Coordinates of C-alpha atoms in Angstrom, one line a residue:
M1 CA -47.2 5.8 2.9
V2 CA -44.0 5.6 0.8
Q3 CA -42.1 7.6 3.3
H4 CA -43.4 5.3 6.1
L5 CA -42.2 2.2 4.2
Y6 CA -38.8 3.8 3.5
M7 CA -38.4 4.7 7.2
N8 CA -39.3 1.1 8.2
R9 CA -36.9 -0.3 5.6
E10 CA -34.1 1.9 6.9
E11 CA -34.8 1.0 10.5
S12 CA -34.8 -2.7 9.6
C13 CA -31.5 -2.4 7.8
Y14 CA -30.0 -0.5 10.8
K15 CA -31.1 -3.3 13.1
C16 CA -29.4 -5.8 10.9
V17 CA -26.2 -3.8 11.1
E18 CA -26.5 -3.7 14.9
M19 CA -27.0 -7.5 15.0
S20 CA -23.9 -8.1 12.9
Y21 CA -21.9 -5.6 14.9
D22 CA -23.0 -7.1 18.3
R23 CA -21.6 -10.5 17.1
L24 CA -18.1 -9.1 16.5
P25 CA -15.4 -10.0 19.0
H26 CA -14.6 -6.9 21.1
E27 CA -11.2 -6.1 19.5
V28 CA -12.7 -6.4 16.0
E29 CA -15.7 -4.3 17.1
T30 CA -13.4 -1.3 17.8
C31 CA -11.4 -1.7 14.6
F32 CA -14.7 -1.7 12.7
L33 CA -16.0 1.5 14.3
Y34 CA -12.6 3.1 13.7
C35 CA -13.1 2.9 9.9
G36 CA -15.5 5.7 10.4
V37 CA -12.7 8.2 10.7
F38 CA -12.4 8.1 6.9
P39 CA -14.8 10.2 4.8
R40 CA -17.9 8.7 3.3
G41 CA -17.2 7.0 0.0
F42 CA -13.5 6.9 0.8
D43 CA -11.5 4.0 -0.7
I44 CA -9.5 2.8 2.3
P45 CA -6.1 1.4 1.5
S46 CA -5.7 -1.8 3.5
W47 CA -2.0 -1.1 4.5
K48 CA -3.0 2.4 5.8
V49 CA -5.9 1.2 8.0
I50 CA -3.7 -1.6 9.3
C51 CA -0.9 0.8 10.2
L52 CA -3.4 3.1 11.9
W53 CA -5.0 0.3 13.9
I54 CA -1.6 -0.7 15.2
A55 CA -0.5 2.9 16.0
E56 CA -3.8 3.4 17.9
G57 CA -3.1 0.3 20.0
L58 CA -6.1 -1.6 18.7
I59 CA -4.1 -4.7 17.8
K60 CA -2.8 -6.7 20.7
H61 CA 0.4 -8.7 20.4
Q62 CA 0.3 -12.5 20.0
D63 CA 3.3 -14.8 20.1
T64 CA 2.7 -16.6 16.8
Y65 CA 1.7 -13.7 14.5
T66 CA 3.0 -10.2 13.7
L67 CA 0.7 -7.2 14.5
E68 CA 0.2 -6.8 10.7
E69 CA -0.9 -10.4 10.3
I70 CA -3.5 -10.1 13.1
A71 CA -4.8 -6.8 11.7
E72 CA -5.1 -8.3 8.2
F73 CA -7.1 -11.2 9.8
Y74 CA -9.5 -8.7 11.4
L75 CA -9.8 -6.9 8.0
N76 CA -10.7 -10.1 6.2
D77 CA -13.2 -11.0 8.9
L78 CA -15.0 -7.6 8.5
I79 CA -15.2 -8.2 4.7
S80 CA -16.4 -11.7 5.1
R81 CA -19.2 -10.4 7.4
N82 CA -20.1 -7.8 4.7
L83 CA -19.4 -5.0 7.2
L84 CA -16.7 -3.7 4.8
I85 CA -17.1 -3.6 1.0
L86 CA -14.1 -5.1 -0.9
Q87 CA -13.2 -2.6 -3.6
Q88 CA -9.9 -4.1 -5.0
R89 CA -8.0 -7.3 -4.4
R90 CA -4.4 -7.7 -5.2
F91 CA -3.3 -10.4 -7.6
D92 CA -2.0 -12.5 -4.7
G93 CA -5.4 -12.5 -3.2
Q94 CA -4.7 -9.9 -0.5
I95 CA -7.1 -6.9 0.0
K96 CA -5.9 -3.7 -1.7
T97 CA -8.8 -1.3 -0.9
C98 CA -12.1 -1.4 0.8
R99 CA -14.8 1.0 1.9
L100 CA -17.9 1.4 4.1
H101 CA -21.4 1.5 2.8
D102 CA -23.0 4.9 3.5
M103 CA -25.3 3.4 6.1
L104 CA -22.5 1.6 7.8
H105 CA -20.4 4.8 7.7
H106 CA -23.2 6.6 9.5
F107 CA -23.5 3.8 12.0
C108 CA -19.7 3.8 12.7
R109 CA -19.6 7.5 13.3
T110 CA -22.7 7.5 15.5
E111 CA -21.6 4.5 17.6
A112 CA -18.0 5.8 17.8
G113 CA -19.3 9.1 19.1
N114 CA -21.4 7.3 21.7
K115 CA -18.4 5.2 22.8
W116 CA -16.1 8.3 22.8
L117 CA -13.9 6.5 20.2
F118 CA -13.5 9.6 18.0
Q119 CA -15.2 12.9 17.3
E120 CA -15.9 14.4 13.9
I121 CA -15.3 18.2 13.9
R122 CA -18.0 19.8 11.7
L123 CA -20.2 22.8 11.7
T124 CA -23.2 22.7 14.0
S125 CA -26.7 23.6 12.8
D126 CA -25.8 27.2 13.8
Q127 CA -22.7 27.1 11.5
V128 CA -20.4 27.1 14.6
I129 CA -17.3 25.0 15.0
P130 CA -17.7 23.0 18.3
S131 CA -15.2 23.5 21.1
I132 CA -12.7 20.8 22.0
Q133 CA -11.3 22.4 25.1
D134 CA -13.3 20.1 27.5
Q135 CA -10.9 17.5 28.9
D136 CA -13.7 14.9 28.9
T137 CA -14.2 15.1 25.1
H138 CA -12.9 12.6 22.6
R139 CA -9.2 12.0 22.3
R140 CA -9.3 11.4 18.5
L141 CA -10.4 14.1 16.1
C142 CA -11.3 14.0 12.4
I143 CA -12.0 17.1 10.6
Q144 CA -13.2 18.2 7.1
P145 CA -10.6 20.1 5.1
S146 CA -13.2 22.8 4.3
I147 CA -13.4 24.0 7.9
L148 CA -9.8 23.2 9.0
N149 CA -8.5 26.8 8.5
D150 CA -11.4 28.3 10.5
F151 CA -10.8 25.6 13.2
L152 CA -7.0 26.3 13.4
S153 CA -7.5 30.1 13.3
K154 CA -9.1 29.9 16.8
R155 CA -5.7 28.7 18.1
P156 CA -7.1 25.5 19.8
F157 CA -5.1 23.9 22.6
A158 CA -6.0 20.4 23.7
E159 CA -3.5 18.2 25.6
H160 CA -6.0 15.4 25.8
V161 CA -6.1 14.9 22.0
R162 CA -4.0 11.9 20.9
S163 CA -5.0 11.6 17.2
F164 CA -5.8 14.1 14.5
Y165 CA -7.0 13.2 11.0
C166 CA -7.8 15.3 8.0
F167 CA -8.7 13.3 4.9
S168 CA -9.9 14.7 1.6
S169 CA -12.8 13.0 0.0
K170 CA -10.9 13.7 -3.3
Q171 CA -8.1 11.4 -2.5
S172 CA -5.6 12.5 -5.2
K173 CA -6.0 16.2 -4.5
K174 CA -3.7 18.1 -2.1
I175 CA -5.2 21.1 -0.3
E176 CA -3.1 24.2 0.2
L177 CA -3.6 26.0 3.5
S178 CA -2.5 29.2 5.1
P179 CA 0.2 29.3 7.8
N180 CA -2.5 28.2 10.2
I181 CA -1.3 24.6 9.6
L182 CA 1.8 25.4 11.7
V183 CA -0.5 25.6 14.7
I184 CA -1.2 21.8 14.7
P185 CA 1.9 20.7 16.7
K186 CA 1.3 23.4 19.3
A187 CA -2.4 22.7 19.5
F188 CA -1.9 19.0 20.3
P189 CA 1.4 18.6 22.2
L190 CA 0.7 15.0 23.2
I191 CA -0.5 13.7 19.9
R192 CA 0.4 10.1 18.9
V193 CA -1.3 9.8 15.4
M194 CA -1.3 12.5 12.8
D195 CA -2.6 11.8 9.3
I196 CA -2.8 15.1 7.3
E197 CA -1.5 13.6 4.1
S198 CA -4.1 15.5 2.1
L199 CA -2.7 18.9 3.2
E200 CA 0.4 20.8 2.1
F201 CA 2.4 20.7 5.3
S202 CA 5.7 22.4 6.4
F203 CA 7.8 21.8 9.5
S204 CA 7.7 24.2 12.4
R205 CA 9.9 24.7 15.4
N206 CA 7.3 22.9 17.6
F207 CA 7.0 19.9 15.4
S208 CA 10.1 18.2 17.0
H209 CA 8.4 18.4 20.4
L210 CA 5.9 15.8 19.4
I211 CA 7.9 12.9 20.8
H212 CA 4.9 10.7 21.4
L213 CA 4.1 10.4 17.7
R214 CA 3.6 6.8 16.6
Y215 CA 2.2 7.5 13.1
I216 CA 2.9 10.4 10.7
A217 CA 1.4 10.9 7.2
I218 CA 2.3 14.3 5.7
S219 CA 2.8 15.9 2.3
G220 CA 4.8 19.0 1.3
D221 CA 7.8 20.4 -0.5
F222 CA 10.4 18.3 1.5
R223 CA 14.0 18.1 0.3
D224 CA 15.2 16.0 3.2
L225 CA 14.1 14.3 6.4
P226 CA 15.5 16.7 8.9
E227 CA 17.6 15.7 11.9
P228 CA 14.9 16.3 14.6
F229 CA 13.0 13.3 13.2
G230 CA 15.6 11.2 15.0
I231 CA 14.1 11.9 18.3
F232 CA 10.7 10.3 17.4
W233 CA 11.6 7.1 19.3
N234 CA 8.0 5.9 19.4
L235 CA 7.3 6.3 15.7
Q236 CA 6.0 3.1 14.0
T237 CA 4.9 4.4 10.6
L238 CA 6.2 7.3 8.5
I239 CA 4.5 8.3 5.2
L240 CA 6.1 11.2 3.5
N241 CA 5.0 12.5 0.1
T242 CA 7.2 15.3 -1.3
S243 CA 6.5 17.5 -4.2
T244 CA 10.2 18.5 -4.6
L245 CA 11.7 18.5 -8.1
E246 CA 14.9 16.9 -6.6
P247 CA 15.4 13.3 -7.8
T248 CA 16.2 12.0 -4.3
L249 CA 15.5 12.8 -0.6
E250 CA 18.3 12.8 1.9
V251 CA 17.5 11.3 5.3
K252 CA 19.4 13.4 7.7
A253 CA 17.6 12.0 10.8
D254 CA 19.1 9.0 12.6
I255 CA 16.3 6.6 11.7
W256 CA 18.3 3.7 13.1
N257 CA 17.7 5.2 16.6
M258 CA 13.9 4.9 15.9
L259 CA 13.7 1.3 17.1
Q260 CA 9.8 1.1 16.9
L261 CA 9.8 2.1 13.2
R262 CA 7.9 -0.6 11.2
H263 CA 7.0 1.1 7.9
L264 CA 8.8 3.8 6.0
H265 CA 7.0 5.1 2.8
I266 CA 8.6 7.9 0.8
N267 CA 7.4 8.7 -2.7
I268 CA 10.9 9.4 -4.1
P269 CA 14.1 7.5 -3.6
A270 CA 15.6 8.1 -0.1
I271 CA 19.3 8.3 0.6
L272 CA 19.7 6.5 3.9
P273 CA 22.4 7.3 6.5
P274 CA 24.8 4.6 7.7
P275 CA 23.8 3.0 11.0
L276 CA 26.0 3.2 14.0
P277 CA 27.3 -0.2 15.4
S278 CA 24.7 -1.3 17.8
G279 CA 23.2 -4.5 19.0
K280 CA 19.7 -3.0 19.4
A281 CA 17.0 -4.8 17.4
F282 CA 15.3 -2.9 14.5
C283 CA 11.8 -4.0 13.5
L284 CA 11.5 -2.2 10.1
Q285 CA 9.2 -4.3 7.8
T286 CA 8.5 -1.9 4.9
L287 CA 11.2 0.3 3.2
S288 CA 9.9 2.1 0.1
V289 CA 11.5 3.8 -1.9
V290 CA 15.3 3.9 -1.4
T291 CA 18.3 4.5 -3.8
P292 CA 20.4 1.5 -4.9
E293 CA 23.4 3.1 -3.2
S294 CA 21.6 3.0 0.2
C295 CA 21.5 -0.8 0.2
K296 CA 24.9 -1.2 1.9
K297 CA 25.6 -4.4 3.8
D298 CA 25.5 -2.6 7.2
V299 CA 22.1 -1.0 6.3
L300 CA 20.4 -4.2 5.3
A301 CA 22.0 -6.2 8.1
K302 CA 20.5 -3.6 10.5
A303 CA 17.1 -3.8 8.8
C304 CA 17.2 -7.6 8.4
Q305 CA 13.4 -8.0 9.2
I306 CA 12.3 -6.2 6.1
R307 CA 9.4 -7.9 4.2
K308 CA 8.8 -5.3 1.5
L309 CA 11.6 -3.4 -0.2
S310 CA 11.4 -1.0 -3.2
I311 CA 14.6 0.3 -4.8
R312 CA 14.7 2.9 -7.6
G313 CA 17.6 4.7 -9.3
K314 CA 20.6 3.8 -11.4
M315 CA 20.7 0.0 -11.2
A316 CA 23.9 -0.6 -13.2
G317 CA 26.3 -0.5 -10.3
F318 CA 23.8 -2.2 -8.0
L319 CA 23.5 -5.3 -10.3
E320 CA 27.3 -5.7 -10.8
T321 CA 29.0 -8.9 -9.6
K322 CA 30.2 -7.2 -6.5
G323 CA 27.3 -4.7 -6.3
E324 CA 24.9 -3.9 -3.5
I325 CA 22.5 -6.6 -4.8
N326 CA 24.6 -9.2 -3.0
N327 CA 23.5 -7.5 0.3
L328 CA 20.0 -8.6 -0.2
Q329 CA 21.0 -12.0 1.3
E330 CA 20.9 -10.2 4.7
L331 CA 17.1 -10.0 4.4
K332 CA 15.9 -13.4 5.6
C333 CA 12.2 -12.4 5.6
L334 CA 12.0 -10.5 2.3
E335 CA 8.7 -11.3 0.5
H336 CA 8.1 -8.4 -1.9
L337 CA 10.8 -6.7 -3.9
K338 CA 10.7 -3.9 -6.5
L339 CA 13.7 -3.1 -8.7
L340 CA 13.0 0.0 -10.7
N341 CA 15.7 1.3 -13.0
D342 CA 15.4 5.0 -13.5
V343 CA 14.3 5.9 -17.0
L344 CA 17.3 8.2 -17.3
Y345 CA 19.6 5.1 -17.3
M346 CA 17.6 2.9 -19.7
N347 CA 20.5 2.8 -22.1
D348 CA 22.8 1.0 -19.6
V349 CA 23.3 -2.6 -20.3
L350 CA 22.1 -4.6 -17.3
H351 CA 22.3 -8.2 -16.4
L352 CA 20.3 -10.3 -13.9
P353 CA 22.9 -11.9 -11.7
P354 CA 23.1 -15.7 -12.0
T355 CA 23.0 -15.9 -8.2
F356 CA 19.8 -13.8 -7.9
S357 CA 17.6 -16.7 -6.7
Q358 CA 20.1 -17.5 -4.0
L359 CA 20.1 -14.0 -2.7
V360 CA 16.3 -13.7 -2.3
R361 CA 15.2 -17.3 -1.6
T362 CA 12.0 -16.2 0.4
L363 CA 10.7 -13.9 -2.4
R364 CA 7.0 -14.2 -3.1
K365 CA 6.4 -11.1 -5.3
L366 CA 8.8 -9.4 -7.7
T367 CA 8.4 -6.3 -9.8
L368 CA 11.0 -5.2 -12.4
A369 CA 10.8 -2.0 -14.5
N370 CA 13.1 -0.5 -17.1
T371 CA 15.8 -3.0 -16.4
R372 CA 16.0 -4.3 -20.0
F373 CA 17.4 -7.7 -19.2
A374 CA 17.8 -10.2 -22.0
W375 CA 14.8 -12.6 -22.2
R376 CA 17.3 -15.5 -21.9
E377 CA 18.0 -14.4 -18.3
A378 CA 14.4 -14.7 -17.3
D379 CA 14.9 -18.4 -16.6
R380 CA 16.9 -17.3 -13.5
L381 CA 13.7 -16.1 -12.0
G382 CA 12.2 -19.5 -12.4
Q383 CA 14.6 -20.7 -9.8
L384 CA 12.7 -18.8 -7.1
E385 CA 10.8 -21.6 -5.5
S386 CA 8.4 -19.3 -3.6
L387 CA 7.7 -16.7 -6.3
K388 CA 3.9 -16.3 -6.8
V389 CA 3.6 -12.9 -8.5
L390 CA 5.9 -11.6 -11.2
K391 CA 5.3 -8.1 -12.7
L392 CA 7.5 -7.2 -15.7
K393 CA 6.9 -3.5 -16.4
E394 CA 8.3 -1.0 -18.9
N395 CA 10.7 -3.2 -20.8
A396 CA 11.9 -5.2 -17.8
F397 CA 13.2 -7.7 -20.4
T398 CA 14.2 -6.9 -24.0
G399 CA 14.4 -8.9 -27.2
Y400 CA 12.0 -10.1 -29.8
S401 CA 11.5 -13.7 -28.6
W402 CA 10.9 -15.4 -25.2
K403 CA 11.3 -19.1 -25.0
P404 CA 11.7 -20.2 -21.4
K405 CA 13.7 -23.3 -20.9
N406 CA 12.8 -23.9 -17.3
G407 CA 9.6 -23.7 -15.3
F408 CA 8.2 -21.2 -12.8
S409 CA 7.0 -23.9 -10.4
A410 CA 5.0 -21.6 -8.0
L411 CA 4.1 -18.7 -10.2
Q412 CA 0.4 -17.8 -10.1
V413 CA 0.3 -14.3 -11.6
L414 CA 2.3 -13.1 -14.6
W415 CA 2.1 -9.4 -15.6
I416 CA 3.9 -8.2 -18.7
E417 CA 3.7 -4.5 -19.6
R418 CA 5.3 -2.6 -22.5
A419 CA 7.5 -5.4 -23.7
E420 CA 8.8 -5.5 -27.3
F421 CA 8.8 -9.3 -27.8
K422 CA 7.1 -10.6 -31.0
T423 CA 7.0 -14.3 -30.3
W424 CA 6.5 -16.2 -27.1
E425 CA 6.8 -20.0 -26.8
A426 CA 5.6 -21.6 -23.6
S427 CA 3.5 -24.4 -22.3
E428 CA 2.0 -25.8 -19.1
L429 CA 5.4 -27.2 -18.2
N430 CA 6.8 -23.7 -17.9
F431 CA 3.9 -22.3 -15.8
P432 CA 2.2 -25.3 -14.2
V433 CA 0.1 -23.4 -11.6
L434 CA -0.4 -20.0 -13.4
R435 CA -4.0 -18.7 -12.8
N436 CA -3.8 -15.1 -14.0
L437 CA -2.1 -13.6 -17.1
V438 CA -2.0 -9.9 -17.8
L439 CA -0.5 -8.4 -21.0
I440 CA -0.5 -4.6 -21.4
S441 CA 0.8 -2.6 -24.4
C442 CA 2.6 -5.6 -25.8
D443 CA 1.6 -4.4 -29.3
K444 CA 4.3 -6.4 -31.1
L445 CA 3.3 -9.7 -29.6
E446 CA 1.8 -11.9 -32.3
A447 CA 0.2 -14.6 -30.2
V448 CA -0.3 -15.9 -26.7
P449 CA 1.0 -19.5 -26.6
L450 CA -2.0 -21.8 -27.2
E451 CA -0.4 -24.4 -25.0
L452 CA -1.3 -22.2 -22.0
A453 CA -4.9 -23.5 -22.4
N454 CA -3.6 -26.7 -20.9
I455 CA -2.8 -25.1 -17.5
P456 CA -5.6 -26.4 -15.2
N457 CA -5.5 -23.3 -12.9
L458 CA -5.5 -20.6 -15.6
H459 CA -8.9 -19.0 -15.2
E460 CA -8.2 -15.3 -16.1
M461 CA -6.5 -13.4 -18.8
R462 CA -6.4 -9.7 -19.6
L463 CA -5.2 -8.0 -22.7
E464 CA -4.9 -4.2 -23.0
N465 CA -3.6 -2.6 -26.1
T466 CA -2.2 -5.9 -27.3
S467 CA -4.4 -6.3 -30.4
N468 CA -2.2 -8.7 -32.4
A469 CA -2.6 -11.4 -29.8
V470 CA -6.3 -11.1 -29.4
K471 CA -7.1 -14.0 -31.8
S472 CA -4.9 -16.4 -29.9
A473 CA -6.4 -15.3 -26.6
K474 CA -9.8 -16.1 -28.0
D475 CA -8.6 -19.5 -29.1
I476 CA -7.5 -20.2 -25.5
L477 CA -11.0 -19.1 -24.3
E478 CA -12.7 -21.5 -26.7
S479 CA -10.4 -24.3 -25.6
K480 CA -11.2 -23.7 -22.0
I481 CA -15.0 -23.5 -22.7
A482 CA -14.8 -26.8 -24.7
K483 CA -13.3 -28.4 -21.6
G484 CA -16.0 -27.0 -19.4
I485 CA -13.6 -24.8 -17.5
K486 CA -14.7 -21.3 -16.4
F487 CA -12.4 -18.7 -18.0
N488 CA -12.5 -14.9 -17.9
L489 CA -11.0 -13.1 -20.8
T490 CA -10.9 -9.3 -20.8
I491 CA -9.9 -7.4 -23.9
F492 CA -9.4 -3.6 -23.9
P493 CA -10.2 -1.6 -25.9
P494 CA -13.2 -4.0 -26.7
E495 CA -13.6 -5.0 -30.2
A496 CA -16.6 -3.5 -32.2
G497 CA -19.8 -5.4 -31.4
S498 CA -18.3 -7.4 -28.5
K499 CA -18.0 -7.0 -24.8
A500 CA -14.8 -6.4 -23.0
T501 CA -15.3 -9.4 -20.7
Q502 CA -16.4 -12.7 -22.1

């Protein structure tokens, strides 16, 4: 009886899923099923699935929006319909990670198999790896890391395969493989999408033959981006994670000839080559991470459509009056900027240029780390009229007191981490629309300004390892409650006998 009820309940839930799925627009329908390529329980980074949707041709061009904006709209639509579970949201409200419920994951894989959208390579009931030689089989393959070696040892060859995925359910773990991994380029010569970021990969002679690639995500002991990458004219997204002990990675490939490249993610600072004079348009939107020395005028002028830029290294020369920071004015679409001074150069005396706000007028999100600017220079950031998120990490500013003279008119999120200031004087006039305040490891800070309780939009505050300021944070909480305003205060570690969130 219990089993019968359970089966009925499961069948009923499955029908509800089918009803929700049938109401989706056709293009969103395909994007939803595609999420099944990720393992069960996988936290899906929004930027990754968006880049994959685009590379797979699932997002169609519209005149008024970028492909990324359309894909983000689809992602929000799926979450609003409860077909995807929101895991994390960024402070600016955008989706950071999401996942599929186990039942929905099963639905996606089953339906995707029926529609020939993709095929999961797994052992059959007889413990046999299925063949992929049939030209009528799926063009997208996803495979479990546990059977990848056995699969590749059979030396598969499938010209019809266009996409190959191998995700590890343990997302932070890299899987070391035998030389069989070198078979991948030869096995799938017409491949367009290759995400094997969870594996330790190395380049083979045949890799440069994969000229149809639109998306590459790989990990390995890479010391440079070799010249053959320059022939990947169709490449849209490159994600390269290197385990090298070198502080930088030299890009030897002529990336400026890769006119379709939209997103370049490298986990250590990249040294970019100079572009050749050319009138050809370059559509790069994300560049992360590069050295300060790479931000030459001709480089940023060529990549003038960049929206997200991350720079890490020795910032002293970059920030000088005639330094490369002046070249940021070439980026007319820049929205997110990270300036990360290398910890090796923390003793350099750095100054935030007085003209900073004029160089990055369109900036909406700014992250600074290890720059050790004087707090009196923070007012220059208040001149950024579009700045909504400000993250000050690892002694971004130094000094024992911060008393802003001007206001941050558009700032909604303020994150301060590992700052050495003791006193902070501010009011609603300085942060009129602030809604989220985060203080992490500010152990010398004596109090959060009580006047911040007068900010109408301030609804959330988080203190981690900032024990001296806890009492003042609670005073703000009481003030908000007295006004009948909903306010969320999180204190970590929680005090004895109290909850972390109140």
